mmCIF file of C-alpha atoms in Angstrom:
data_model
loop_
_atom_site.group_PDB
_atom_site.id
_atom_site.type_symbol
_atom_site.label_atom_id
_atom_site.label_comp_id
_atom_site.label_asym_id
_atom_site.label_seq_id
_atom_site.Cartn_x
_atom_site.Cartn_y
_atom_site.Cartn_z
ATOM 1 C CA MET A 88 41.648 -25.800 14.489
ATOM 2 C CA LYS A 89 41.041 -23.764 17.658
ATOM 3 C CA GLN A 90 42.922 -20.891 16.227
ATOM 4 C CA SER A 91 41.628 -21.408 13.123
ATOM 5 C CA VAL A 92 37.749 -21.078 14.447
ATOM 6 C CA GLY A 93 38.777 -18.016 16.809
ATOM 7 C CA ARG A 94 36.089 -17.397 19.582
ATOM 8 C CA TYR A 95 33.247 -16.774 17.725
ATOM 9 C CA GLY A 96 30.850 -18.284 15.206
ATOM 10 C CA ILE A 97 27.132 -18.334 13.650
ATOM 11 C CA TRP A 98 24.869 -21.204 13.705
ATOM 12 C CA ASN A 99 22.894 -21.083 10.963
ATOM 13 C CA GLY A 100 19.664 -23.749 11.018
ATOM 14 C CA GLY A 101 18.678 -23.720 7.373
ATOM 15 C CA GLY A 102 19.451 -20.333 5.335
ATOM 16 C CA LEU A 103 22.930 -20.728 4.903
ATOM 17 C CA ARG A 104 22.434 -24.700 3.431
ATOM 18 C CA SER A 105 19.739 -23.786 1.099
ATOM 19 C CA GLU A 106 20.562 -25.583 -2.080
ATOM 20 C CA GLU A 107 18.004 -23.301 -4.008
ATOM 21 C CA PRO A 108 20.422 -22.392 -7.468
ATOM 22 C CA GLU A 109 18.303 -18.788 -7.026
ATOM 23 C CA ARG A 110 19.995 -18.154 -3.664
ATOM 24 C CA ARG A 111 23.544 -19.014 -4.219
ATOM 25 C CA GLY A 112 24.301 -15.213 -5.119
ATOM 26 C CA GLU A 113 22.827 -14.267 -1.923
ATOM 27 C CA LEU A 114 24.621 -17.183 0.269
ATOM 28 C CA ALA A 115 27.712 -16.587 -0.851
ATOM 29 C CA GLU A 116 27.757 -12.885 -0.636
ATOM 30 C CA THR A 117 26.268 -13.416 3.456
ATOM 31 C CA ALA A 118 28.862 -15.383 4.208
ATOM 32 C CA ALA A 119 31.573 -13.424 2.410
ATOM 33 C CA GLU A 120 30.089 -10.503 4.851
ATOM 34 C CA LEU A 121 29.849 -12.553 7.714
ATOM 35 C CA GLU A 122 33.575 -13.144 7.376
ATOM 36 C CA GLU A 123 33.988 -9.127 7.592
ATOM 37 C CA LEU A 124 32.067 -8.625 10.114
ATOM 38 C CA GLY A 125 34.753 -11.113 12.449
ATOM 39 C CA PHE A 126 33.148 -14.149 13.142
ATOM 40 C CA GLY A 127 36.036 -16.779 12.460
ATOM 41 C CA ALA A 128 33.204 -20.148 11.952
ATOM 42 C CA LEU A 129 29.425 -20.843 10.218
ATOM 43 C CA TRP A 130 28.243 -23.593 11.596
ATOM 44 C CA LEU A 131 25.381 -25.282 9.727
ATOM 45 C CA GLY A 132 22.473 -26.860 11.279
ATOM 46 C CA GLY A 133 20.032 -29.436 10.044
ATOM 47 C CA SER A 134 21.662 -32.751 8.868
ATOM 48 C CA SER A 135 24.164 -30.884 6.440
ATOM 49 C CA ALA A 136 27.177 -31.918 4.646
ATOM 50 C CA THR A 137 30.492 -31.487 2.770
ATOM 51 C CA HIS A 138 28.411 -30.250 -0.633
ATOM 52 C CA HIS A 139 26.633 -27.999 1.780
ATOM 53 C CA ALA A 140 29.743 -26.127 2.881
ATOM 54 C CA VAL A 141 31.523 -25.692 -0.766
ATOM 55 C CA PRO A 142 29.924 -22.539 -1.583
ATOM 56 C CA LEU A 143 30.364 -20.742 1.161
ATOM 57 C CA VAL A 144 34.178 -21.670 1.634
ATOM 58 C CA GLU A 145 34.565 -21.023 -2.017
ATOM 59 C CA ALA A 146 33.312 -17.554 -1.844
ATOM 60 C CA THR A 147 35.409 -16.504 1.348
ATOM 61 C CA SER A 148 39.198 -16.402 2.101
ATOM 62 C CA ARG A 149 39.792 -17.274 6.026
ATOM 63 C CA ILE A 150 36.445 -18.246 7.987
ATOM 64 C CA VAL A 151 36.138 -22.028 8.417
ATOM 65 C CA VAL A 152 32.560 -23.649 7.791
ATOM 66 C CA GLY A 153 31.436 -26.523 9.802
ATOM 67 C CA THR A 154 28.721 -28.931 9.552
ATOM 68 C CA SER A 155 26.623 -29.175 12.712
ATOM 69 C CA ILE A 156 25.777 -31.780 12.401
ATOM 70 C CA GLN A 157 26.010 -34.490 9.804
ATOM 71 C CA SER A 158 24.302 -37.637 10.892
ATOM 72 C CA ILE A 159 25.848 -40.623 11.040
ATOM 73 C CA TRP A 160 22.832 -42.524 9.526
ATOM 74 C CA GLN A 161 22.517 -40.630 6.178
ATOM 75 C CA TYR A 162 25.980 -40.574 5.011
ATOM 76 C CA ASP A 163 28.302 -43.108 4.478
ATOM 77 C CA ALA A 164 31.913 -42.851 6.167
ATOM 78 C CA GLY A 165 33.340 -43.920 2.608
ATOM 79 C CA THR A 166 31.283 -40.836 1.310
ATOM 80 C CA ALA A 167 32.019 -38.688 4.092
ATOM 81 C CA ALA A 168 35.978 -39.565 4.049
ATOM 82 C CA ALA A 169 36.030 -38.670 0.626
ATOM 83 C CA ALA A 170 34.190 -35.483 -0.090
ATOM 84 C CA TYR A 171 36.354 -33.804 2.559
ATOM 85 C CA ALA A 172 39.238 -34.725 1.322
ATOM 86 C CA GLU A 173 38.266 -32.851 -1.980
ATOM 87 C CA LEU A 174 37.458 -30.474 -0.365
ATOM 88 C CA ASP A 175 40.515 -29.906 2.195
ATOM 89 C CA LYS A 176 42.722 -30.590 -0.386
ATOM 90 C CA GLY A 177 41.523 -26.940 -2.082
ATOM 91 C CA HIS A 178 40.685 -25.358 0.664
ATOM 92 C CA PRO A 179 43.363 -27.091 3.109
ATOM 93 C CA GLY A 180 41.832 -26.043 7.080
ATOM 94 C CA ARG A 181 38.530 -24.443 5.827
ATOM 95 C CA PHE A 182 36.021 -27.285 6.509
ATOM 96 C CA ALA A 183 35.063 -29.069 9.928
ATOM 97 C CA LEU A 184 33.481 -32.289 9.830
ATOM 98 C CA GLY A 185 31.074 -31.702 12.102
ATOM 99 C CA LEU A 186 29.177 -35.358 13.135
ATOM 100 C CA GLY A 187 26.164 -36.970 15.568
ATOM 101 C CA VAL A 188 23.806 -39.431 16.141
ATOM 102 C CA SER A 189 20.939 -37.148 15.515
ATOM 103 C CA HIS A 190 17.638 -38.847 17.243
ATOM 104 C CA ALA A 191 15.368 -41.774 16.787
ATOM 105 C CA LYS A 192 12.503 -39.757 15.902
ATOM 106 C CA PHE A 193 14.168 -38.981 12.610
ATOM 107 C CA ALA A 194 16.350 -42.123 11.674
ATOM 108 C CA GLU A 195 14.550 -45.390 11.231
ATOM 109 C CA GLN A 196 18.142 -47.092 11.672
ATOM 110 C CA TYR A 197 18.962 -45.257 14.908
ATOM 111 C CA ARG A 198 20.342 -48.036 16.898
ATOM 112 C CA ARG A 199 22.953 -47.930 20.188
ATOM 113 C CA PRO A 200 24.349 -45.095 18.815
ATOM 114 C CA TYR A 201 27.519 -44.852 21.179
ATOM 115 C CA SER A 202 28.577 -48.077 19.352
ATOM 116 C CA ALA A 203 27.451 -46.947 15.805
ATOM 117 C CA LEU A 204 29.125 -43.715 16.406
ATOM 118 C CA VAL A 205 32.553 -45.280 17.253
ATOM 119 C CA ASP A 206 32.244 -47.643 14.104
ATOM 120 C CA TYR A 207 31.418 -44.695 11.703
ATOM 121 C CA LEU A 208 34.902 -43.345 13.280
ATOM 122 C CA ASP A 209 36.569 -46.669 12.862
ATOM 123 C CA ALA A 210 35.186 -46.348 9.103
ATOM 124 C CA LEU A 211 36.431 -42.748 8.241
ATOM 125 C CA ASP A 212 39.394 -44.128 9.890
ATOM 126 C CA ALA A 213 39.924 -46.612 7.191
ATOM 127 C CA ALA A 214 38.790 -44.674 4.410
ATOM 128 C CA GLY A 215 41.587 -42.020 5.588
ATOM 129 C CA GLY A 216 39.654 -39.726 7.101
ATOM 130 C CA PRO A 217 41.786 -37.419 9.280
ATOM 131 C CA ALA A 218 40.619 -37.019 13.597
ATOM 132 C CA GLU A 219 42.106 -33.479 12.827
ATOM 133 C CA GLY A 220 39.438 -32.585 10.739
ATOM 134 C CA ARG A 221 36.355 -34.015 12.746
ATOM 135 C CA LEU A 222 34.730 -32.884 15.947
ATOM 136 C CA LEU A 223 31.917 -34.832 17.417
ATOM 137 C CA ALA A 224 28.269 -33.367 18.659
ATOM 138 C CA ALA A 225 28.900 -35.041 22.543
ATOM 139 C CA LEU A 226 25.700 -34.655 25.188
ATOM 140 C CA GLY A 227 27.320 -37.524 27.484
ATOM 141 C CA PRO A 228 29.871 -38.576 29.373
ATOM 142 C CA LYS A 229 30.980 -41.096 27.022
ATOM 143 C CA THR A 230 30.494 -39.274 23.692
ATOM 144 C CA ILE A 231 32.747 -36.259 25.202
ATOM 145 C CA GLU A 232 35.756 -38.896 25.918
ATOM 146 C CA LEU A 233 34.759 -39.954 22.347
ATOM 147 C CA ALA A 234 35.250 -36.308 21.008
ATOM 148 C CA ARG A 235 38.628 -35.916 23.063
ATOM 149 C CA ASP A 236 40.296 -38.877 22.348
ATOM 150 C CA ARG A 237 38.839 -39.309 18.328
ATOM 151 C CA ALA A 238 38.380 -36.060 17.137
ATOM 152 C CA ALA A 239 39.755 -32.884 17.170
ATOM 153 C CA GLY A 240 37.002 -31.358 20.199
ATOM 154 C CA SER A 241 33.102 -31.509 21.355
ATOM 155 C CA ILE A 242 30.722 -29.039 19.500
ATOM 156 C CA PRO A 243 27.671 -29.696 21.575
ATOM 157 C CA TYR A 244 23.739 -28.041 21.033
ATOM 158 C CA LEU A 245 21.911 -26.965 23.750
ATOM 159 C CA ILE A 246 23.760 -27.108 26.250
ATOM 160 C CA SER A 247 24.514 -24.612 29.506
ATOM 161 C CA ALA A 248 27.540 -22.767 31.183
ATOM 162 C CA GLU A 249 27.921 -25.298 33.526
ATOM 163 C CA GLN A 250 27.572 -27.837 31.559
ATOM 164 C CA THR A 251 30.008 -26.655 29.204
ATOM 165 C CA ALA A 252 32.603 -26.356 32.751
ATOM 166 C CA LYS A 253 32.126 -30.066 32.578
ATOM 167 C CA SER A 254 32.246 -30.867 29.225
ATOM 168 C CA ARG A 255 35.889 -28.967 29.476
ATOM 169 C CA GLU A 256 37.145 -31.281 32.610
ATOM 170 C CA LEU A 257 36.211 -34.512 29.952
ATOM 171 C CA LEU A 258 37.719 -33.201 27.506
ATOM 172 C CA GLY A 259 41.157 -31.621 29.118
ATOM 173 C CA GLU A 260 42.934 -28.301 27.516
ATOM 174 C CA GLY A 261 43.834 -29.753 23.823
ATOM 175 C CA PRO A 262 40.394 -30.607 22.557
ATOM 176 C CA LEU A 263 38.314 -27.849 20.923
ATOM 177 C CA LEU A 264 34.906 -27.390 22.507
ATOM 178 C CA ALA A 265 32.788 -25.559 20.452
ATOM 179 C CA PRO A 266 28.702 -24.861 22.044
ATOM 180 C CA GLU A 267 25.915 -23.493 20.593
ATOM 181 C CA LEU A 268 24.124 -20.446 22.339
ATOM 182 C CA LYS A 269 21.040 -19.436 21.333
ATOM 183 C CA VAL A 270 20.952 -15.657 21.031
ATOM 184 C CA VAL A 271 17.350 -13.434 21.620
ATOM 185 C CA LEU A 272 17.883 -10.142 21.065
ATOM 186 C CA GLU A 273 14.695 -8.573 22.930
ATOM 187 C CA SER A 274 15.299 -7.420 26.124
ATOM 188 C CA ASP A 275 12.014 -7.655 26.972
ATOM 189 C CA PRO A 276 11.109 -10.624 29.869
ATOM 190 C CA THR A 277 7.459 -11.767 28.285
ATOM 191 C CA ARG A 278 8.622 -11.272 24.677
ATOM 192 C CA ALA A 279 12.245 -13.171 24.827
ATOM 193 C CA ARG A 280 11.134 -16.076 27.169
ATOM 194 C CA THR A 281 7.801 -16.785 24.684
ATOM 195 C CA LEU A 282 10.080 -16.265 21.666
ATOM 196 C CA ALA A 283 12.696 -18.612 23.164
ATOM 197 C CA ARG A 284 10.153 -21.442 23.985
ATOM 198 C CA ASP A 285 8.108 -20.966 20.857
ATOM 199 C CA TYR A 286 11.964 -22.382 19.525
ATOM 200 C CA LEU A 287 12.651 -24.775 22.210
ATOM 201 C CA ALA A 288 9.383 -26.534 21.666
ATOM 202 C CA ILE A 289 11.005 -29.258 19.455
ATOM 203 C CA TYR A 290 14.139 -30.097 21.577
ATOM 204 C CA LEU A 291 11.686 -30.636 24.313
ATOM 205 C CA GLY A 292 10.446 -33.693 22.343
ATOM 206 C CA LEU A 293 13.664 -35.664 22.007
ATOM 207 C CA PRO A 294 15.076 -37.757 24.965
ATOM 208 C CA ASN A 295 18.696 -37.274 23.573
ATOM 209 C CA TYR A 296 18.207 -33.470 24.617
ATOM 210 C CA THR A 297 15.608 -34.100 27.974
ATOM 211 C CA ASN A 298 18.080 -36.599 29.272
ATOM 212 C CA ASN A 299 20.958 -34.370 29.227
ATOM 213 C CA PHE A 300 19.290 -32.100 30.993
ATOM 214 C CA LEU A 301 17.903 -34.488 34.234
ATOM 215 C CA ARG A 302 21.747 -35.586 34.203
ATOM 216 C CA ASN A 303 22.701 -32.133 34.958
ATOM 217 C CA GLY A 304 20.338 -30.725 37.361
ATOM 218 C CA PHE A 305 17.227 -30.106 35.840
ATOM 219 C CA THR A 306 13.902 -31.228 37.023
ATOM 220 C CA GLU A 307 10.848 -32.747 34.639
ATOM 221 C CA ASP A 308 9.137 -29.680 35.876
ATOM 222 C CA ASP A 309 11.903 -28.024 34.300
ATOM 223 C CA LEU A 310 10.752 -29.328 30.680
ATOM 224 C CA LYS A 311 6.982 -28.797 31.177
ATOM 225 C CA ASP A 312 5.378 -26.338 29.008
ATOM 226 C CA GLY A 313 7.468 -24.738 27.053
ATOM 227 C CA GLY A 314 10.296 -24.672 29.291
ATOM 228 C CA SER A 315 10.862 -23.446 33.012
ATOM 229 C CA ASP A 316 12.519 -19.655 33.489
ATOM 230 C CA ARG A 317 15.490 -21.814 34.782
ATOM 231 C CA LEU A 318 15.497 -23.705 31.507
ATOM 232 C CA VAL A 319 15.008 -20.906 29.265
ATOM 233 C CA ASP A 320 17.526 -19.051 30.879
ATOM 234 C CA ALA A 321 20.541 -21.452 30.735
ATOM 235 C CA VAL A 322 20.193 -21.987 27.459
ATOM 236 C CA TYR A 323 19.605 -18.587 25.817
ATOM 237 C CA ALA A 324 20.899 -14.943 25.904
ATOM 238 C CA TRP A 325 18.846 -12.740 25.576
ATOM 239 C CA GLY A 326 18.403 -9.299 27.092
ATOM 240 C CA THR A 327 20.118 -6.058 26.167
ATOM 241 C CA GLU A 328 23.232 -6.094 24.884
ATOM 242 C CA GLU A 329 25.462 -6.108 27.780
ATOM 243 C CA ARG A 330 23.545 -8.699 29.197
ATOM 244 C CA ILE A 331 24.099 -11.197 25.199
ATOM 245 C CA ARG A 332 27.889 -9.965 25.973
ATOM 246 C CA ALA A 333 27.969 -10.559 29.236
ATOM 247 C CA ARG A 334 26.073 -14.308 29.267
ATOM 248 C CA ILE A 335 28.230 -15.419 25.689
ATOM 249 C CA ASP A 336 31.614 -14.416 27.894
ATOM 250 C CA GLU A 337 30.055 -17.144 30.182
ATOM 251 C CA TYR A 338 30.657 -19.909 28.218
ATOM 252 C CA LEU A 339 34.394 -18.537 27.741
ATOM 253 C CA ALA A 340 34.872 -18.802 31.388
ATOM 254 C CA ALA A 341 33.345 -21.931 31.697
ATOM 255 C CA GLY A 342 35.866 -23.214 29.028
ATOM 256 C CA ALA A 343 34.661 -23.009 25.418
ATOM 257 C CA ASP A 344 36.780 -22.423 23.086
ATOM 258 C CA HIS A 345 34.411 -20.749 20.416
ATOM 259 C CA VAL A 346 30.811 -19.984 20.607
ATOM 260 C CA ALA A 347 27.979 -20.814 17.763
ATOM 261 C CA LEU A 348 25.569 -18.420 18.159
ATOM 262 C CA GLN A 349 22.243 -19.203 16.711
ATOM 263 C CA VAL A 350 19.586 -16.082 16.272
ATOM 264 C CA VAL A 351 16.410 -16.560 17.685
ATOM 265 C CA ASP A 352 13.790 -13.900 16.150
ATOM 266 C CA GLY A 353 10.685 -15.838 15.404
ATOM 267 C CA GLY A 354 10.786 -16.117 11.647
ATOM 268 C CA PRO A 355 11.480 -19.232 9.461
ATOM 269 C CA ARG A 356 14.088 -21.197 10.195
ATOM 270 C CA TYR A 357 15.583 -20.897 6.538
ATOM 271 C CA ASP A 358 15.462 -16.607 6.929
ATOM 272 C CA LEU A 359 18.993 -14.982 6.988
ATOM 273 C CA PRO A 360 18.853 -12.518 9.704
ATOM 274 C CA ARG A 361 21.764 -10.694 8.234
ATOM 275 C CA GLU A 362 20.774 -7.487 10.319
ATOM 276 C CA ALA A 363 20.801 -9.410 13.511
ATOM 277 C CA TRP A 364 23.782 -10.263 12.791
ATOM 278 C CA ARG A 365 25.421 -7.582 12.328
ATOM 279 C CA ARG A 366 24.442 -6.602 15.911
ATOM 280 C CA LEU A 367 25.837 -9.950 17.056
ATOM 281 C CA ALA A 368 29.098 -8.530 15.873
ATOM 282 C CA ALA A 369 29.396 -4.920 16.898
ATOM 283 C CA LEU A 370 28.490 -6.098 20.535
ATOM 284 C CA LEU A 371 31.112 -8.775 20.793
ATOM 285 C CA ARG A 372 34.015 -5.910 19.569
#
């Protein structure tokens, strides 16, 4: 999977997985343009599933489309394995099943998330779901090791370059490591950090992320008031194009094989920031 996703991808929280029939042409056109711009993968945010990827895969010829993430609480393993098999049969190697445990706030049945994830992988195996076609949204050490041993790698969300290095150490050299990185195409520090904090706020209310920050050297003070400058600067790329490119390169130097870039511009989560994606493609050349 490392070779097929390339070094850079686009992570989008809602627009690319829209199920509105009137947007289907727009999504197909957008996916084709992102492929032409040179991105190797499209990552569908929220609790996305295989059916969200189908129209994007069908509209393109080589770009990989992945869920980031599909909640194990929302879609049963048998259904997930069957959907994966059907899409992969028609478009081999074009879909990555990204899985995660989501958050207690969003899943009433949330319990013992690590054990539940192991059980889910067992059920996928029993249904014929190949380990090489799935990835785990792994933050903690045990889940990272699970991504190493029972999946093709890890697609962590909201981590720093330093955390990326720790993930690589636990994964070893073989598995894919494809962290998400938020990008603010704004060079004014006040404006950039304001946009960043506005978007970060929801995540600072989710213990899976805050506990991970605390586990990796941040303090309770870093989590207050929308996040300290230290925290914002650690999990965002913002500034001039040169500075943004340098921040992306930090993740690659830390051991990432691929970086999933999410544009944060203050717009609705279901927008398609196509001009910003073009700017990203240009600075990555």
